């Protein structure tokens, strides 16, 4: 079966390596040999044997009827969206690791794939090498999903782990994560939480069967997290993790991406370095946890190639995936209930009393450098903001949500 690969960077070169290294077992599982016929990239690779397969014109791939599966690892919306649409409409299955594309156009591309009786598969778009899309779509289908919460970005988990364990600076570890091929082309997507936001949008769309618009998800990254916050976390027997979550609450769904303080006894607290973990709560199966490398060349390529194998096995059959275009209205972020850890600068003698008056009873945390630090009780986001506003004369050094 002839495959074309779009993009020969970290993931794309991994796809070639996986197919070549495991060709025998892949052939057995796919029921036929899988052969890469073309690799589309902007560049040439004169010192790499792949160069003989390099093309620069997408139409060569589109018009070649021998090519039945196209695997994309270029990233971005343009031209990936047009390429995906054109391939599916031509009857070619399309496999991608591109979460930007899936979060924005997943519902539409799945529909086009269904109409043309081919497949649009995107296992690598969430959690790198962790199987999570297929379980949601095929294994947990007996359940109503009530919650998905996870560490969904390898770069930020790598940064937070190294800052905590090795006392290194944010900038230094980010540079290393880029060198290791974990980070997005523009690493703001990682550190500002946009990447995790797209991933939780994809997971919640699959879990609830309707479109969760990533732009509706309140998103905060890790750029404001400091070494001092890490010291406080340690004192509180907690760690700081960037979590993406979606939950059913009453008759609503709420979703959010933000750094959270979680107890060291929480299962996600032990997920370090580039590893990701995704916790899923079903109403019948109860708690499930998926764990593995969330970024990097070979783990991600493994998921892309597994999709290629699935597309080969399902030639002529569309694997039904429920993700309607109809949009879910998410619960307003102001109404979501949460507890906060707060650090205030320059505590004067009366500050503790004022905090208690404003917030009601708080849990005081032993403070550093003359600061005042505390954890609030659980309250609506809007009430927290109003109360903090009443302290507008005091500098807020940090405010981090606390996972119950
Ligand atoms: P890279 O930047 O390493 O690779 C992308 C490759 O595609 C580059 O060689 C790039 O060329 C090429 N490319 C970009 N635009 C075009 C185009 N229009 N036509 C042809 N080739 C093009 O990215 P990654 O491999 O890291 O990521 C690829 C995708 O996979 C992204 O969507 C990313 O989010 C996703 N992903 C990445 C993971 C990782 O760990 N790296 C994990 C999971 C998903 P050039 O360099 O010249 O721009
Ligand atoms: N930049 C992403 C991450 C790649 O660090 O998780 C995997 O999607």
XYZ file of C-alpha atoms and ligand atoms in Angstrom:
460
model
C 0.000 0.000 0.000
C 1.490 3.322 -1.066
C 1.676 6.156 1.421
C 2.707 9.772 0.969
C 4.184 11.707 3.852
C 3.729 15.470 4.159
C 6.494 17.073 6.241
C 9.909 15.574 6.984
C 10.702 17.201 10.337
C 10.773 15.625 13.798
C 7.603 13.548 13.455
C 7.807 12.960 9.690
C 11.355 11.584 9.858
C 10.186 9.425 12.784
C 7.415 7.989 10.607
C 9.976 6.888 8.016
C 12.154 5.371 10.771
C 9.261 3.452 12.358
C 8.034 2.070 9.022
C 11.545 1.003 8.027
C 12.534 -0.423 11.436
C 9.366 -2.446 11.988
C 8.455 -3.180 8.378
C 7.849 -6.906 8.931
C 5.512 -6.642 11.904
C 3.779 -3.647 10.349
C 3.186 -5.626 7.154
C 1.668 -8.506 9.154
C -0.638 -6.173 11.066
C -1.670 -4.143 8.039
C -2.128 -7.288 5.965
C 0.042 -5.786 3.205
C 3.390 -4.039 2.843
C 3.344 -0.312 3.633
C 5.599 1.680 1.340
C 6.328 5.391 1.394
C 6.181 6.588 -2.199
C 6.599 10.343 -1.725
C 7.740 12.764 0.948
C 6.582 16.351 0.500
C 8.680 19.014 2.163
C 9.741 22.589 1.524
C 13.393 21.594 1.634
C 15.626 19.015 -0.046
C 17.633 16.603 2.070
C 20.751 16.003 -0.059
C 22.563 13.959 2.602
C 19.627 11.725 3.416
C 18.532 8.718 1.292
C 14.973 10.057 1.655
C 15.913 12.706 -0.899
C 14.964 10.398 -3.784
C 11.343 10.436 -2.540
C 11.163 14.199 -1.967
C 8.640 16.199 -3.968
C 7.674 19.838 -3.606
C 4.402 19.785 -5.510
C 1.427 18.423 -3.565
C -0.458 17.739 -6.822
C 2.001 14.939 -7.660
C 0.654 13.126 -4.586
C -2.963 14.116 -5.066
C -3.093 12.963 -8.665
C -1.274 9.656 -8.105
C -4.001 7.021 -7.783
C -1.533 4.542 -6.329
C -1.280 6.673 -3.176
C -4.107 5.559 -0.894
C -2.992 7.037 2.435
C -1.528 10.454 3.114
C 0.149 11.119 6.479
C 0.660 14.747 7.469
C 3.267 16.004 9.948
C 3.754 19.588 8.733
C 1.681 21.441 11.335
C -0.419 24.595 10.957
C -3.764 25.151 9.265
C -2.563 26.282 5.844
C -1.982 24.398 3.637
C -2.741 21.343 5.860
C -6.515 21.946 5.794
C -6.715 22.225 2.015
C -4.449 19.199 1.585
C -6.584 17.123 3.977
C -9.823 18.090 2.260
C -8.434 17.453 -1.209
C -7.064 14.018 -0.242
C -10.285 12.867 1.424
C -12.367 14.091 -1.510
C -10.056 12.126 -3.851
C -10.718 8.973 -1.813
C -7.408 8.903 0.060
C -7.353 8.317 3.819
C -5.638 11.080 5.769
C -3.651 10.618 8.957
C -2.329 13.552 10.973
C -0.457 14.567 14.124
C -1.589 18.168 13.651
C -3.807 19.146 16.616
C -4.362 22.678 15.332
C -5.981 21.202 12.240
C -7.985 18.594 14.164
C -9.261 21.009 16.840
C -10.437 23.508 14.200
C -11.655 21.274 11.373
C -11.973 17.779 12.909
C -15.766 17.555 12.683
C -15.828 18.701 9.046
C -12.959 16.440 7.936
C -14.551 13.419 9.641
C -17.756 14.149 7.743
C -15.921 14.410 4.411
C -14.113 11.142 5.165
C -17.452 9.445 5.906
C -19.015 10.715 2.670
C -16.065 9.400 0.642
C -15.814 6.139 2.584
C -12.240 6.736 3.693
C -10.714 7.590 7.065
C -9.488 10.688 8.834
C -7.343 9.528 11.764
C -5.492 11.628 14.345
C -4.227 9.474 17.217
C -0.922 11.387 17.399
C -2.652 14.748 17.786
C -3.198 14.209 21.526
C -0.731 12.676 23.966
C 2.024 11.851 21.428
C 2.462 8.068 21.636
C -0.374 7.465 24.124
C -3.404 5.677 22.697
C -6.313 7.906 23.737
C -8.301 8.804 20.601
C -8.938 5.153 19.691
C -9.949 4.179 23.275
C -12.399 7.100 23.401
C -13.817 6.227 20.012
C -13.802 2.452 20.257
C -13.232 1.104 23.775
C -15.177 3.286 26.203
C -18.252 3.592 24.043
C -20.507 1.938 26.643
C -19.933 4.836 29.038
C -21.054 8.392 29.491
C -17.814 10.272 30.021
C -18.044 12.598 33.012
C -14.505 13.923 33.123
C -11.226 14.009 31.248
C -8.280 15.624 33.005
C -4.717 15.374 31.893
C -1.199 16.546 31.519
C -1.444 17.111 27.794
C 1.724 18.957 26.887
C 5.143 17.338 27.048
C 7.164 20.542 26.729
C 5.576 22.267 29.715
C 5.687 19.128 31.836
C 9.374 18.820 30.977
C 9.959 22.453 31.948
C 8.021 22.207 35.233
C 9.816 18.973 36.176
C 13.301 20.357 35.514
C 12.541 23.668 37.251
C 11.364 21.745 40.315
C 13.969 18.964 40.462
C 17.039 20.764 39.154
C 16.267 24.396 40.024
C 16.873 25.380 36.379
C 15.433 28.446 34.731
C 12.375 28.399 32.516
C 14.320 29.717 29.485
C 17.122 27.184 29.858
C 14.766 24.173 29.997
C 12.565 25.482 27.184
C 15.640 25.650 24.948
C 16.448 22.030 25.804
C 12.861 20.939 25.075
C 13.137 22.614 21.664
C 16.422 20.812 20.955
C 14.791 17.509 21.900
C 12.049 18.127 19.316
C 9.237 18.397 21.894
C 8.211 22.016 21.397
C 5.979 23.502 18.726
C 7.502 25.623 15.982
C 6.336 28.638 17.983
C 6.861 27.471 21.584
C 4.330 30.047 22.823
C 1.793 27.393 21.804
C 3.238 25.149 24.503
C 4.060 27.566 27.303
C 0.915 29.688 26.955
C -1.275 26.564 27.083
C -2.712 26.852 23.536
C -1.493 23.375 22.561
C -3.063 21.746 25.645
C -6.214 23.764 24.922
C -6.528 22.284 21.436
C -5.926 18.812 22.821
C -8.611 19.055 25.506
C -10.965 20.492 22.854
C -10.350 17.390 20.699
C -10.819 14.989 23.623
C -13.986 16.687 24.858
C -15.468 16.814 21.353
C -14.954 13.059 21.091
C -16.175 12.395 24.626
C -19.378 14.406 24.210
C -19.882 13.804 20.473
C -20.362 17.506 19.712
C -17.936 20.252 18.842
C -16.091 21.949 21.673
C -14.615 25.130 20.274
C -11.060 25.552 21.555
C -11.477 29.325 21.528
C -14.193 28.998 24.195
C -11.863 27.240 26.647
C -10.296 29.533 29.272
C -6.574 28.965 28.918
C -3.545 29.939 30.997
C 0.003 28.735 30.484
C 3.000 28.368 32.766
C 4.907 31.555 31.977
C 3.979 33.164 35.301
C 5.098 30.193 37.404
C 8.267 31.042 39.334
C 10.869 29.127 41.314
C 9.306 30.616 44.479
C 5.952 29.080 43.547
C 7.723 25.734 43.327
C 9.168 26.226 46.812
C 5.683 26.943 48.166
C 4.313 23.886 46.362
C 6.951 21.730 48.056
C 6.042 23.192 51.480
C 2.415 22.306 50.808
C 3.389 18.753 49.765
C 2.133 19.581 46.276
C 3.487 19.945 42.746
C 2.475 22.360 39.988
C 1.205 20.805 36.752
C -0.385 22.281 33.639
C -3.731 20.489 33.461
C -6.355 20.419 30.770
C -9.770 19.376 31.965
C -13.340 18.981 30.787
C -16.093 17.910 33.129
C -19.807 17.523 33.194
C -21.142 19.673 36.049
C -24.888 19.603 36.612
C -26.258 19.847 33.056
C -23.252 21.765 31.791
C -19.817 21.020 30.475
C -16.912 23.092 31.580
C -13.383 23.017 30.243
C -10.192 24.798 31.224
C -6.416 24.739 30.822
C -4.346 26.149 33.662
C -1.491 25.430 36.027
C -2.798 23.648 39.112
C -1.349 22.809 42.501
C -1.954 19.119 43.063
C -1.158 16.991 46.083
C 1.851 14.701 45.724
C -0.510 11.785 46.363
C -2.545 12.643 43.229
C -1.795 10.163 40.397
C -0.933 13.014 37.994
C 1.710 14.357 40.421
C 4.017 11.480 39.528
C 3.921 12.196 35.804
C 7.246 13.842 35.030
C 9.485 15.011 32.183
C 7.987 14.630 28.705
C 5.425 12.087 29.913
C 1.733 12.884 29.662
C -1.139 11.207 31.461
C -4.831 11.397 30.772
C -7.411 10.509 33.393
C -10.861 9.567 32.111
C -13.926 9.015 34.304
C -16.794 7.036 32.815
C -20.114 6.457 34.539
C -19.737 2.667 34.275
C -16.049 1.851 33.908
C -15.169 4.481 36.560
C -11.541 5.733 36.552
C -9.088 5.063 33.724
C -5.606 6.458 33.257
C -3.533 6.571 30.053
C 0.193 7.260 30.401
C 3.177 7.557 28.090
C 5.499 9.889 26.225
C 3.482 12.901 25.131
C 5.947 14.285 22.587
C 9.092 13.356 20.700
C 10.009 11.805 17.383
C 9.492 8.059 17.764
C 6.606 7.942 20.283
C 4.599 10.349 18.125
C 5.583 8.596 14.909
C 4.467 5.295 16.453
C 0.939 6.724 16.797
C 1.005 8.101 13.221
C 2.098 4.736 11.823
C -0.554 2.910 13.891
C -3.120 5.138 12.148
C -1.579 4.296 8.761
C -1.945 0.592 9.627
C -5.573 1.181 10.695
C -6.299 3.047 7.468
C -4.760 0.180 5.475
C -6.787 -2.419 7.390
C -9.992 -0.455 6.897
C -9.591 0.226 3.193
C -13.100 0.675 1.798
C -14.666 1.105 5.268
C -15.155 4.302 7.212
C -14.468 3.929 10.941
C -17.379 5.803 12.431
C -16.344 8.633 14.761
C -19.034 10.701 16.459
C -18.046 14.367 16.470
C -20.905 16.529 15.202
C -20.361 20.042 13.996
C -22.997 21.291 16.441
C -21.244 23.370 19.070
C -21.456 22.757 22.828
C -22.029 25.893 24.918
C -19.560 25.635 27.738
C -20.356 26.722 31.261
C -19.283 30.335 31.843
C -15.839 30.380 33.411
C -16.997 32.830 36.117
C -19.401 30.201 37.470
C -16.850 27.408 37.814
C -15.984 26.617 41.441
C -12.343 26.377 42.454
C -9.935 27.034 45.351
C -6.899 29.309 44.900
C -3.430 29.551 46.395
C -2.493 33.236 46.681
C 0.807 34.983 47.487
C 0.728 38.628 48.550
C 3.754 40.907 48.791
C 4.899 42.758 51.932
C 2.541 41.445 54.546
C 1.903 44.115 57.155
C 0.567 43.243 60.578
C -3.092 43.595 59.648
C -3.023 41.799 56.298
C -3.953 38.340 57.621
C -6.995 39.752 59.348
C -8.070 41.607 56.190
C -7.668 38.456 54.107
C -9.862 36.534 56.543
C -12.464 39.264 56.507
C -12.604 39.346 52.727
C -12.261 35.644 51.897
C -13.807 34.078 54.980
C -11.673 31.479 56.642
C -8.504 30.700 54.636
C -5.722 28.180 55.150
C -2.566 30.189 55.827
C 0.651 28.843 54.297
C 4.030 29.424 55.949
C 5.366 32.338 53.901
C 8.755 33.270 52.440
C 10.390 36.713 52.359
C 7.808 38.576 54.450
C 4.982 37.593 52.083
C 1.509 36.468 53.091
C 0.328 33.205 51.491
C -2.935 31.325 51.796
C -5.357 28.894 50.176
C -8.979 29.958 49.817
C -11.998 27.738 50.276
C -13.718 26.582 47.069
C -15.716 29.402 45.497
C -16.929 30.599 42.108
C -14.238 32.197 39.953
C -16.229 35.434 39.856
C -16.365 35.592 43.665
C -12.637 34.973 43.899
C -11.957 37.829 41.451
C -14.263 40.186 43.369
C -12.574 39.358 46.677
C -9.106 39.764 45.241
C -10.168 43.115 43.821
C -10.855 44.232 47.403
C -7.104 43.764 47.996
C -6.112 45.876 44.993
C -3.753 47.959 47.147
C -1.604 44.838 47.776
C 0.628 43.316 45.104
C -0.451 39.787 44.178
C 2.689 37.738 43.477
C 0.894 34.557 42.417
C -2.517 33.004 42.185
C -2.655 29.348 41.258
C -5.715 27.106 41.278
C -5.651 24.174 43.668
C -6.925 20.766 42.576
C -9.337 19.314 45.121
P 8.783 20.118 12.379
O 8.822 21.590 12.238
O 9.951 19.409 12.942
O 8.448 19.443 10.974
C 7.544 19.976 10.037
C 8.107 19.707 8.666
O 7.113 20.033 7.692
C 9.342 20.575 8.373
O 10.313 19.835 7.666
C 8.751 21.702 7.532
O 9.679 22.293 6.665
C 7.700 20.924 6.736
N 6.670 21.792 6.218
C 6.071 22.837 6.831
N 5.164 23.404 6.000
C 5.212 22.716 4.838
C 4.539 22.830 3.605
N 3.646 23.773 3.369
N 4.825 21.940 2.626
C 5.744 20.991 2.837
N 6.432 20.835 3.986
C 6.164 21.684 4.981
O 7.474 19.788 13.240
P 7.161 18.477 14.073
O 7.539 17.280 13.302
O 7.629 18.639 15.450
O 5.559 18.576 14.150
C 4.755 18.311 13.041
C 3.293 18.258 13.486
O 3.135 17.236 14.478
C 2.810 19.540 14.170
O 1.442 19.681 13.903
C 2.996 19.247 15.658
O 2.123 19.974 16.470
C 2.634 17.780 15.683
N 3.185 17.022 16.788
C 4.505 17.133 17.115
C 5.031 16.383 18.140
C 6.453 16.456 18.526
O 6.808 15.842 19.545
N 7.303 17.170 17.807
C 4.175 15.466 18.898
C 2.795 15.410 18.470
C 2.339 16.166 17.451
P 10.540 23.546 7.230
O 11.334 23.045 8.388
O 11.372 23.945 6.075
O 9.550 24.585 7.660
N 4.621 20.417 21.587
C 3.800 19.317 21.951
C 4.099 18.941 23.377
C 4.063 18.163 21.044
O 5.114 19.382 23.908
O 3.302 18.229 23.983
C 3.127 17.006 21.291
O 1.832 17.292 20.904
